Short mmCIF file of C-alpha atoms in Angstrom, two decimals:
data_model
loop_
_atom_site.label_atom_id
_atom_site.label_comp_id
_atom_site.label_asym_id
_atom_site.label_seq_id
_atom_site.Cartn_x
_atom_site.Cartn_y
_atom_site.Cartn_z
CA UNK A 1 67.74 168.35 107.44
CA UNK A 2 67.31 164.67 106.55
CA UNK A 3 67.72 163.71 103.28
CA UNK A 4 67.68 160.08 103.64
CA UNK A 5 64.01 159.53 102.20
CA UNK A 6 65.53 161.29 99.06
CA UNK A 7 68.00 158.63 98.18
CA UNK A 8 65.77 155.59 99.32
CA UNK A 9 63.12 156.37 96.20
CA UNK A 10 62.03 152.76 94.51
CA UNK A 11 62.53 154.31 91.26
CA UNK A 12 64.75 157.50 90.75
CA UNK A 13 63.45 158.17 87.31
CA UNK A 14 59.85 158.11 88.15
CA UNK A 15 60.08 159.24 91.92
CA UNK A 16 62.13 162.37 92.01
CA UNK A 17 61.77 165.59 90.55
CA UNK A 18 63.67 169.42 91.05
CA UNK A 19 61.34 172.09 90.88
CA UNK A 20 63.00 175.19 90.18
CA UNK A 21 63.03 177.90 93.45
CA UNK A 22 64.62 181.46 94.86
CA UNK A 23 64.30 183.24 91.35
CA UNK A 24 66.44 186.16 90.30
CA UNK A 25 64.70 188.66 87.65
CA UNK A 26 65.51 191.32 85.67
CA UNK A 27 67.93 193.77 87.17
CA UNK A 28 68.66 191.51 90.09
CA UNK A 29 69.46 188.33 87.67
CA UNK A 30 71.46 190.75 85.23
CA UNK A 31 73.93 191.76 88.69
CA UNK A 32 74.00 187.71 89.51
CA UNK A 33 77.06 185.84 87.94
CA UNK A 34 75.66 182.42 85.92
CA UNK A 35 77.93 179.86 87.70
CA UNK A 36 76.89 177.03 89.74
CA UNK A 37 76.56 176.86 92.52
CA UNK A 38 75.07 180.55 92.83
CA UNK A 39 72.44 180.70 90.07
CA UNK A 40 71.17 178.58 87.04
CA UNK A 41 69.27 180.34 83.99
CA UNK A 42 65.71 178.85 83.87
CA UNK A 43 65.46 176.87 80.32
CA UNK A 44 69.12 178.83 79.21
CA UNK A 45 66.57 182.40 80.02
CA UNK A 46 69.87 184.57 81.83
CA UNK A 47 67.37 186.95 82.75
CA UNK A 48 65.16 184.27 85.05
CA UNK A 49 67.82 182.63 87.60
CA UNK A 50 66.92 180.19 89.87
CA UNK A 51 69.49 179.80 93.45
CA UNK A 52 67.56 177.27 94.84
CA UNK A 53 65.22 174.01 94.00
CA UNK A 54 61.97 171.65 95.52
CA UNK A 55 63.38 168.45 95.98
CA UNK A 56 59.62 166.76 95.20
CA UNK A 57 60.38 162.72 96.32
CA UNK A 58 58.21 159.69 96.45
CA UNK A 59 59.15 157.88 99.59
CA UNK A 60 59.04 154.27 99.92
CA UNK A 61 55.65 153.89 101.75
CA UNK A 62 54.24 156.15 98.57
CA UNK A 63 53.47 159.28 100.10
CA UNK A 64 55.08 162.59 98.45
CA UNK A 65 57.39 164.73 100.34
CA UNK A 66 59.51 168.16 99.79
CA UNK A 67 62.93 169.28 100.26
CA UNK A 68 63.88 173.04 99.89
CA UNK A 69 67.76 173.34 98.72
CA UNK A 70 70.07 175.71 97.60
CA UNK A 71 71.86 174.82 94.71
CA UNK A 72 75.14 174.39 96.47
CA UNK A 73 73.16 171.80 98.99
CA UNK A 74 71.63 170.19 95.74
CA UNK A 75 75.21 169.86 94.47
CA UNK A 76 76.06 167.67 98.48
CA UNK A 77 73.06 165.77 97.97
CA UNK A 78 74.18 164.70 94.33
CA UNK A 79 77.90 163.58 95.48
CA UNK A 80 76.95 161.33 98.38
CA UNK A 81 73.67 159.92 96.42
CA UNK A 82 73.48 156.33 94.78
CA UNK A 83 74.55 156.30 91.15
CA UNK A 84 71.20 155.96 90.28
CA UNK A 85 69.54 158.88 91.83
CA UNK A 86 73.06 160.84 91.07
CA UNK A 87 72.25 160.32 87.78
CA UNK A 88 68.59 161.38 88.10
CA UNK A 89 69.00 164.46 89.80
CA UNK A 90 71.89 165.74 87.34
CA UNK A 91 69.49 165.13 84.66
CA UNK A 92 66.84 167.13 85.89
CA UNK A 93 68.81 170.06 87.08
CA UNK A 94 70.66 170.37 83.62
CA UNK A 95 67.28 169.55 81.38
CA UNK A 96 65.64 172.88 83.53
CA UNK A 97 68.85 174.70 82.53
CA UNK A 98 69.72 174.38 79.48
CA UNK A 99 67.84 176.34 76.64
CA UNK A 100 64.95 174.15 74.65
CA UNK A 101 65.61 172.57 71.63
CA UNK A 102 62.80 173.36 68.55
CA UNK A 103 60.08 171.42 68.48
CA UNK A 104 58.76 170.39 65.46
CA UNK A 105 61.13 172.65 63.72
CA UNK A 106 59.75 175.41 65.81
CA UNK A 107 62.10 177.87 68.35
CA UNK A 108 60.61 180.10 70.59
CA UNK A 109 61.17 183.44 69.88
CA UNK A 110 63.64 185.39 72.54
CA UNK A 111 61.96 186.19 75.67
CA UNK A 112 58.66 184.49 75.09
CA UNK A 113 57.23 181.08 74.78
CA UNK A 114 55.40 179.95 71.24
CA UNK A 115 51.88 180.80 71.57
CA UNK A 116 49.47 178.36 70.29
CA UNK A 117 46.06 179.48 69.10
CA UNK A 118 43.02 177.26 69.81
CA UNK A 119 40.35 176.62 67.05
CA UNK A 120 37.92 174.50 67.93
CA UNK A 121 35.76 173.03 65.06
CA UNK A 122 33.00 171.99 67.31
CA UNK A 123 29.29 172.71 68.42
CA UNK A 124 29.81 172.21 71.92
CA UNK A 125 33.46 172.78 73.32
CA UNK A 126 33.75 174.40 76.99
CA UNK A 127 34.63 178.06 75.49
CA UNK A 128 33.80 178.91 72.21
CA UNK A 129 31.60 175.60 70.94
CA UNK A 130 29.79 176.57 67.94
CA UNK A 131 31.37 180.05 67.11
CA UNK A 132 33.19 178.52 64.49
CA UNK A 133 31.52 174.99 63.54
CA UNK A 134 31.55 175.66 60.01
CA UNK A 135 34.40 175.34 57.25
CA UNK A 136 34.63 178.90 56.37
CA UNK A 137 33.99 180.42 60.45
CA UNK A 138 36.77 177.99 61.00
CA UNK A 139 39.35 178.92 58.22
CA UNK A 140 38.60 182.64 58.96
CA UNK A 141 39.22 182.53 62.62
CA UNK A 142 42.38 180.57 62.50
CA UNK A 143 43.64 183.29 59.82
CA UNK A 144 42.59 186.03 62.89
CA UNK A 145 44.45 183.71 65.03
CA UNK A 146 47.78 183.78 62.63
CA UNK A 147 47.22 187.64 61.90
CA UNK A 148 47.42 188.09 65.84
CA UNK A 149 50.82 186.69 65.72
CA UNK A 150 49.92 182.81 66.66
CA UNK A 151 53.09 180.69 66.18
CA UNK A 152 50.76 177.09 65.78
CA UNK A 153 46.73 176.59 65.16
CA UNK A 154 45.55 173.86 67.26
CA UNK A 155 42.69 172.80 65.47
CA UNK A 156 40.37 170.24 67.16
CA UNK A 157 36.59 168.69 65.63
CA UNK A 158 36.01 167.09 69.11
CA UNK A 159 34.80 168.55 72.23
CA UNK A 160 36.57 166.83 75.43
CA UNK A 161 35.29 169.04 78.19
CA UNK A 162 34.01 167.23 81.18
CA UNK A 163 31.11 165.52 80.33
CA UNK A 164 31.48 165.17 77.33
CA UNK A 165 30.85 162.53 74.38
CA UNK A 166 32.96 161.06 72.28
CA UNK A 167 32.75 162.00 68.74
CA UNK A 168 33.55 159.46 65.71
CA UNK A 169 36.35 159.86 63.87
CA UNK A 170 34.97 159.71 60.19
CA UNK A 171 32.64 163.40 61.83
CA UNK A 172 36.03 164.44 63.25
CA UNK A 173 37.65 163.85 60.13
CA UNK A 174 34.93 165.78 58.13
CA UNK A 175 35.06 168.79 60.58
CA UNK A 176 39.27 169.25 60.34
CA UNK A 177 40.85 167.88 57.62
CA UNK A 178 39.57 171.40 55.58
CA UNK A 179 40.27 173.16 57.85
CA UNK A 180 43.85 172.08 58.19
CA UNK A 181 44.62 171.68 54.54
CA UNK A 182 43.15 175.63 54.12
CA UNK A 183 45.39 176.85 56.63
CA UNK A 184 48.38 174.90 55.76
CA UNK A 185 48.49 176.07 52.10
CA UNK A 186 48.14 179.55 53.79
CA UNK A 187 51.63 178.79 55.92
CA UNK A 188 49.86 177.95 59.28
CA UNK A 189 51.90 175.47 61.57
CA UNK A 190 49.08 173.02 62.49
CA UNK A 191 48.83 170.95 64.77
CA UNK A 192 45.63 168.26 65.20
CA UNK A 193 43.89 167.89 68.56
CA UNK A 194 42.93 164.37 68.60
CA UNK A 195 42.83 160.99 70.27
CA UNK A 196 41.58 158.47 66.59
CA UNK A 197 44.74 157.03 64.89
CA UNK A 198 42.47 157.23 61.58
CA UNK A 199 41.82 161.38 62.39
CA UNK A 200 45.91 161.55 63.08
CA UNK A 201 46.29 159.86 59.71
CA UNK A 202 44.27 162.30 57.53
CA UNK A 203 45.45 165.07 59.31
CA UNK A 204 49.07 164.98 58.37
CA UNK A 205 48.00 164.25 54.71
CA UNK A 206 46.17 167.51 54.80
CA UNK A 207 49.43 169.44 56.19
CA UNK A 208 49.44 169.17 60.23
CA UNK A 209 52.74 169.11 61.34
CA UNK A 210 52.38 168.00 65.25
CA UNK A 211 49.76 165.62 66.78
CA UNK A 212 47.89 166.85 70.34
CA UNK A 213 46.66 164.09 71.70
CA UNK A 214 45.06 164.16 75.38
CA UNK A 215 45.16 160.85 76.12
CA UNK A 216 48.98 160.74 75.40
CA UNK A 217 48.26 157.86 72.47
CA UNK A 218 46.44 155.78 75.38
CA UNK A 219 43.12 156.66 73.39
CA UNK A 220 43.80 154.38 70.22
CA UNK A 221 45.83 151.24 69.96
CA UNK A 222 47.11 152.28 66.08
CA UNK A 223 48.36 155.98 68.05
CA UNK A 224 51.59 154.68 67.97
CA UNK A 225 51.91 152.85 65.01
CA UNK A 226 50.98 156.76 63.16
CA UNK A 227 53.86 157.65 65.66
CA UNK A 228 55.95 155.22 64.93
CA UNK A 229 55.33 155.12 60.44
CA UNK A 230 55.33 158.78 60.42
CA UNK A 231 57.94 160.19 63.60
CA UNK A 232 55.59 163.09 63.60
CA UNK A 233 56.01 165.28 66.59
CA UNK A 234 53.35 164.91 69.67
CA UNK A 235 51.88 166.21 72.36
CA UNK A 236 51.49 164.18 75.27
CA UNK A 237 48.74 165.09 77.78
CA UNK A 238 47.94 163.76 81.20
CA UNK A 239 44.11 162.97 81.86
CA UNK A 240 42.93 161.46 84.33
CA UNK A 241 40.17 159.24 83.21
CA UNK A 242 38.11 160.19 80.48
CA UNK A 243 36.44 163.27 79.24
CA UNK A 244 32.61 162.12 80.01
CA UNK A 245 33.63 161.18 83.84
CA UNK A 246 36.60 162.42 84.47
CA UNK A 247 35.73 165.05 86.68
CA UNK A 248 33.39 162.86 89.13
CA UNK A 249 36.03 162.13 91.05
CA UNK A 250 39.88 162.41 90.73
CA UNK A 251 42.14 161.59 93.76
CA UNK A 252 45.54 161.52 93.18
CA UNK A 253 48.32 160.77 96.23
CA UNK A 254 50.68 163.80 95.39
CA UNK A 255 49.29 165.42 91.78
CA UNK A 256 52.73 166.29 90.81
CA UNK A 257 54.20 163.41 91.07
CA UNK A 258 51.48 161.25 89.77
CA UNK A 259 51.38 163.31 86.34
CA UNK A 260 54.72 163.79 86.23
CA UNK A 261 56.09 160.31 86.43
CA UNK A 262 52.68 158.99 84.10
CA UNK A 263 53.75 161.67 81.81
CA UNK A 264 57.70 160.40 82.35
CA UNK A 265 56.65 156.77 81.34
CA UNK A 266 54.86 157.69 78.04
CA UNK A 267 57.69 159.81 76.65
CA UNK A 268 59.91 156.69 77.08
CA UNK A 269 56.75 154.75 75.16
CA UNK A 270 57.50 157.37 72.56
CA UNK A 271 61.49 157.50 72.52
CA UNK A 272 60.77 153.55 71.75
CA UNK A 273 58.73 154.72 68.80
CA UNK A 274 61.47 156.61 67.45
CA UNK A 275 61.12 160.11 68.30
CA UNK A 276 64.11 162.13 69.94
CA UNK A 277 63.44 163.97 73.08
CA UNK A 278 62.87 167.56 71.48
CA UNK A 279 59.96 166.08 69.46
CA UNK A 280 57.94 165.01 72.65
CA UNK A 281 56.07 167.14 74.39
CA UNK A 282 54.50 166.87 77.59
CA UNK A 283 51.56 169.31 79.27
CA UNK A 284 50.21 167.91 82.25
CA UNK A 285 46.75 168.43 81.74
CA UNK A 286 44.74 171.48 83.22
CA UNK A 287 41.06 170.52 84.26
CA UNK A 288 41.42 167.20 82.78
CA UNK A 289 40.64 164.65 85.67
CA UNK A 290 41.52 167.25 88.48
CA UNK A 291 39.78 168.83 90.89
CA UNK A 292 40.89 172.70 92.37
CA UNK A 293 43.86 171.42 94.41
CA UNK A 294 45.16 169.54 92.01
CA UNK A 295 45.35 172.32 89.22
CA UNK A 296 46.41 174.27 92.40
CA UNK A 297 48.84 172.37 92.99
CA UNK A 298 50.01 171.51 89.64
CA UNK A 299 50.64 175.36 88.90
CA UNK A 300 52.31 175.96 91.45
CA UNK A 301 54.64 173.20 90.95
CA UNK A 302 54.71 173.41 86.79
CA UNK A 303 58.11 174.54 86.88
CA UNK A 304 59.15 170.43 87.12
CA UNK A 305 58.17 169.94 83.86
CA UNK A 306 60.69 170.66 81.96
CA UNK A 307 63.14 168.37 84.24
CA UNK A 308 61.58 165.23 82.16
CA UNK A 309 63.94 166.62 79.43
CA UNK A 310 61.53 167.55 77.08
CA UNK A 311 59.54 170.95 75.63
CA UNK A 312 56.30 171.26 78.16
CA UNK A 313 53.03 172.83 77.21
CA UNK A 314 50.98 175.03 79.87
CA UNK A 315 47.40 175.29 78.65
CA UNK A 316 44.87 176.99 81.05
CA UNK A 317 43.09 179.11 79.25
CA UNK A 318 39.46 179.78 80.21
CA UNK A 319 39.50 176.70 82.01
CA UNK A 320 36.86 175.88 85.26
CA UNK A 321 39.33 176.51 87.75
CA UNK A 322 40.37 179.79 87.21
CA UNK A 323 36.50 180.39 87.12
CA UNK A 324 36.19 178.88 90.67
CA UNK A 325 39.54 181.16 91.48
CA UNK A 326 37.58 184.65 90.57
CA UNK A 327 34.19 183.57 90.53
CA UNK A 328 33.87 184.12 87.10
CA UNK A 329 31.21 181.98 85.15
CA UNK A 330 31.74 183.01 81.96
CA UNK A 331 34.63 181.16 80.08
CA UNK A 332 34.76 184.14 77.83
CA UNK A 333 35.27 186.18 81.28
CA UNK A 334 38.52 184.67 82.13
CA UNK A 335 41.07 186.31 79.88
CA UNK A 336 43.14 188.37 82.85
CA UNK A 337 43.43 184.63 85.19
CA UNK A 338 44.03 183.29 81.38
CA UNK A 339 47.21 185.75 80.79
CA UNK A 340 48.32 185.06 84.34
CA UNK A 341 48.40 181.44 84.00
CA UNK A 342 50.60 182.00 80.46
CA UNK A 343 52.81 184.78 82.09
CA UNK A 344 53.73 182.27 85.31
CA UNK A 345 54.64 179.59 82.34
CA UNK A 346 56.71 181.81 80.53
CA UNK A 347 58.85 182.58 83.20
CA UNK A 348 59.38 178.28 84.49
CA UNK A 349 60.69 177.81 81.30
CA UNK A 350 57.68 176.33 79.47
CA UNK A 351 58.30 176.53 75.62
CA UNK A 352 54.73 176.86 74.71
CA UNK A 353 51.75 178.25 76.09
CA UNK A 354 47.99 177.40 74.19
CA UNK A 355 45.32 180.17 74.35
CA UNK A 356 42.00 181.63 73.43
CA UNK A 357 43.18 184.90 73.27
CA UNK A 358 46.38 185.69 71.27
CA UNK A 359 47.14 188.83 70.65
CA UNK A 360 46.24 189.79 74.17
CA UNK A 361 48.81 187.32 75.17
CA UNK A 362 51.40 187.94 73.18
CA UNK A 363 51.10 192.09 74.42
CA UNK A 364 51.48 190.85 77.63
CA UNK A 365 54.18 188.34 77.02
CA UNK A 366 56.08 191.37 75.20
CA UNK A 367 55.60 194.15 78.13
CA UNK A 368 56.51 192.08 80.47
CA UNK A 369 60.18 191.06 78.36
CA UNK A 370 60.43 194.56 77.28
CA UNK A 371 60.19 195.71 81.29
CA UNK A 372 63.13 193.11 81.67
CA UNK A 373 65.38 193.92 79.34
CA UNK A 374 64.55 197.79 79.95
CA UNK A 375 65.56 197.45 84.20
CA UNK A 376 68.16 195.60 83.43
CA UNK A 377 69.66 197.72 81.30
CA UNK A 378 69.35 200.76 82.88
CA UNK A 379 70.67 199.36 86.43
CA UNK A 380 73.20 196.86 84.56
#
């Protein structure tokens, strides 16, 4: 095996990832002793292991390539690296480790990610656009949302599917800011899906708590002054693009480590804005600016996330590509590739997942702890 290309990388931080491989479950993981260099809990999770890891490098000419190692191996690799990528690659493997810190106050419950419920306050968004356009459809549905158990309402009053428009943020403003202020003084954790500084600004006056913004604060040069004044918690997003052509078409050189080391670079832009590590989160952007393979791709490999050292968000619910998966047309359609997508970011230690569809995800989040904890007690 050569691993030469690995410790060559132009920039460790931005170049070279550990995706998390060889997992132990249940039963098996409850027989497996927790020590390096045998097994690692996935996010501090002692009933996930992982006994191996992806290597994912960017070698000097650009192109991405892939190392499968055990841990022991990883452990070799790290002595006889460079200080830099030493340092790097210890970083990652204890960030996918160790258990998450809250975010925005928030913990995850045991077993299961938070689960944040989507209410869109739009006419025209991909899935449910115009079901609950109004003030009082709105503020109903998110109290559905919080009766099904949702830990956070993501409320957003602008569509950004593909093709989309952009919508000005004195009508954005108009369509959330009740909306948020209703379900705050009911107890909701809010958080505001939005790009406009001015829309971040009245949100947090009306009670949101976190801002979910898909252009990472790349949409609005005052993003991280609101950032920065406030040291409100964020959501960082990766798009490629923007919503009214991003979907002509992206190209990417290796998807995972494009996203992940744009998505590395603007949680340093917000460290220097004043927020700690467990404050940022990252989600690398499902259906925004990708094409099949790259969402492919980007699934498969989502388990790098959490390496950047911060909570990660998986959000594919309802989206095109699990449509183009199943042949399913209907966004509406989509719930079991929508619980499957939530159930695979569970278990690679994302902290939240953001859905349509809570209470069927939460059932399925809980069957699927309950049948861990039940096997591994039994055979324990």
């Amino acid at each position: 095996m050569t691993l030469s290309p690995i410790v060559t990388v132009a920039s460790p931080e931005d170049d070279l990832f550990l995706i998390p491989a060889g997992f132990l479950r249940g039963p098996v993981a409850a027989l497996q002793t927790v020590s390096t260099p045998e097994a690692l809990p996935v996010a501090g999770n002692r009933r996930t292991l992982f006994t191996r890891v992806v290597v994912a490098a960017r070698s000097p000419d650009g192109t991405g390539q892939r190392f499968l190692l055990t841990l022991a191996e990883l452990d070799t690799l790290i002595a006889r690296a460079a200080a830099p990528v030493r340092a790097v690659l210890e970083y990652r493997l204890d960030a996918l480790s160790r258990p998450a810190r809250p975010f925005a106050g928030l913990s995850a419950p045991p077993g299961r990610p938070l689960v944040m419920g989507i209410l869109n306050v739009t006419p025209d968004s991909f899935s449910d656009g115009g079901h609950h356009n109004t003030t009082e459809a709105a503020i109903a549905h998110g109290l559905r949302l919080l009766d099904e158990g949702a830990d956070i309402i993501d409320i957003g009053g602008e569509s950004t599917r593909p093709g989309s428009a952009p919508v000005a943020a004195a009508e954005e403003i108009g369509r959330v800011v009740p909306v948020i202020r209703a379900l705050s003084e009911r107890g909701a954790v809010v958080s505001v899906d939005t790009r406009n500084a001015a829309t971040m600004e009245a949100s947090l006056a009306a009670g949101a708590r976190i801002i979910n913004d898909v252009t990472a604060l790349t949409g609005d040069p005052r993003s991280g002054d609101v950032i920065r004044a406030t040291r409100t918690p964020v959501i960082l997003m990766h798009m490629q693009g923007e919503p009214g052509t991003m979907q002509d078409a992206p190209s990417y050189r290796d998807a995972l480590l494009d996203v992940a080391s744009w998505l590395q670079a603007r949680v340093r832009t917000c460290v220097g804005l004043g927020l700690p590590l467990h404050d940022i989160c990252v989600d690398p952007g499902l259906g925004f600016g990708k094409d099949l393979e790259h969402n492919m791709r980007l699934c498969a490999e989502a388990g790098a996330f959490p390496g950047l050292g911060t909570p990660v968000l998986m959000a594919g619910s309802r989206k095109r590509f699990i449509g183009a998966l199943t042949g399913e047309d209907q966004p509406l359609n989509r719930l079991g590739g929508s619980i499957a997508m939530a159930l695979k970011a569970a278990r690679e230690g994302a902290l939240m997942v953001r859905v349509h569809d809570v209470a069927q995800t939460l059932q399925a989040l809980r069957v699927a702890r309950a049948l861990d904890d039940l096997t591994a007690t039994e055979e324990s």
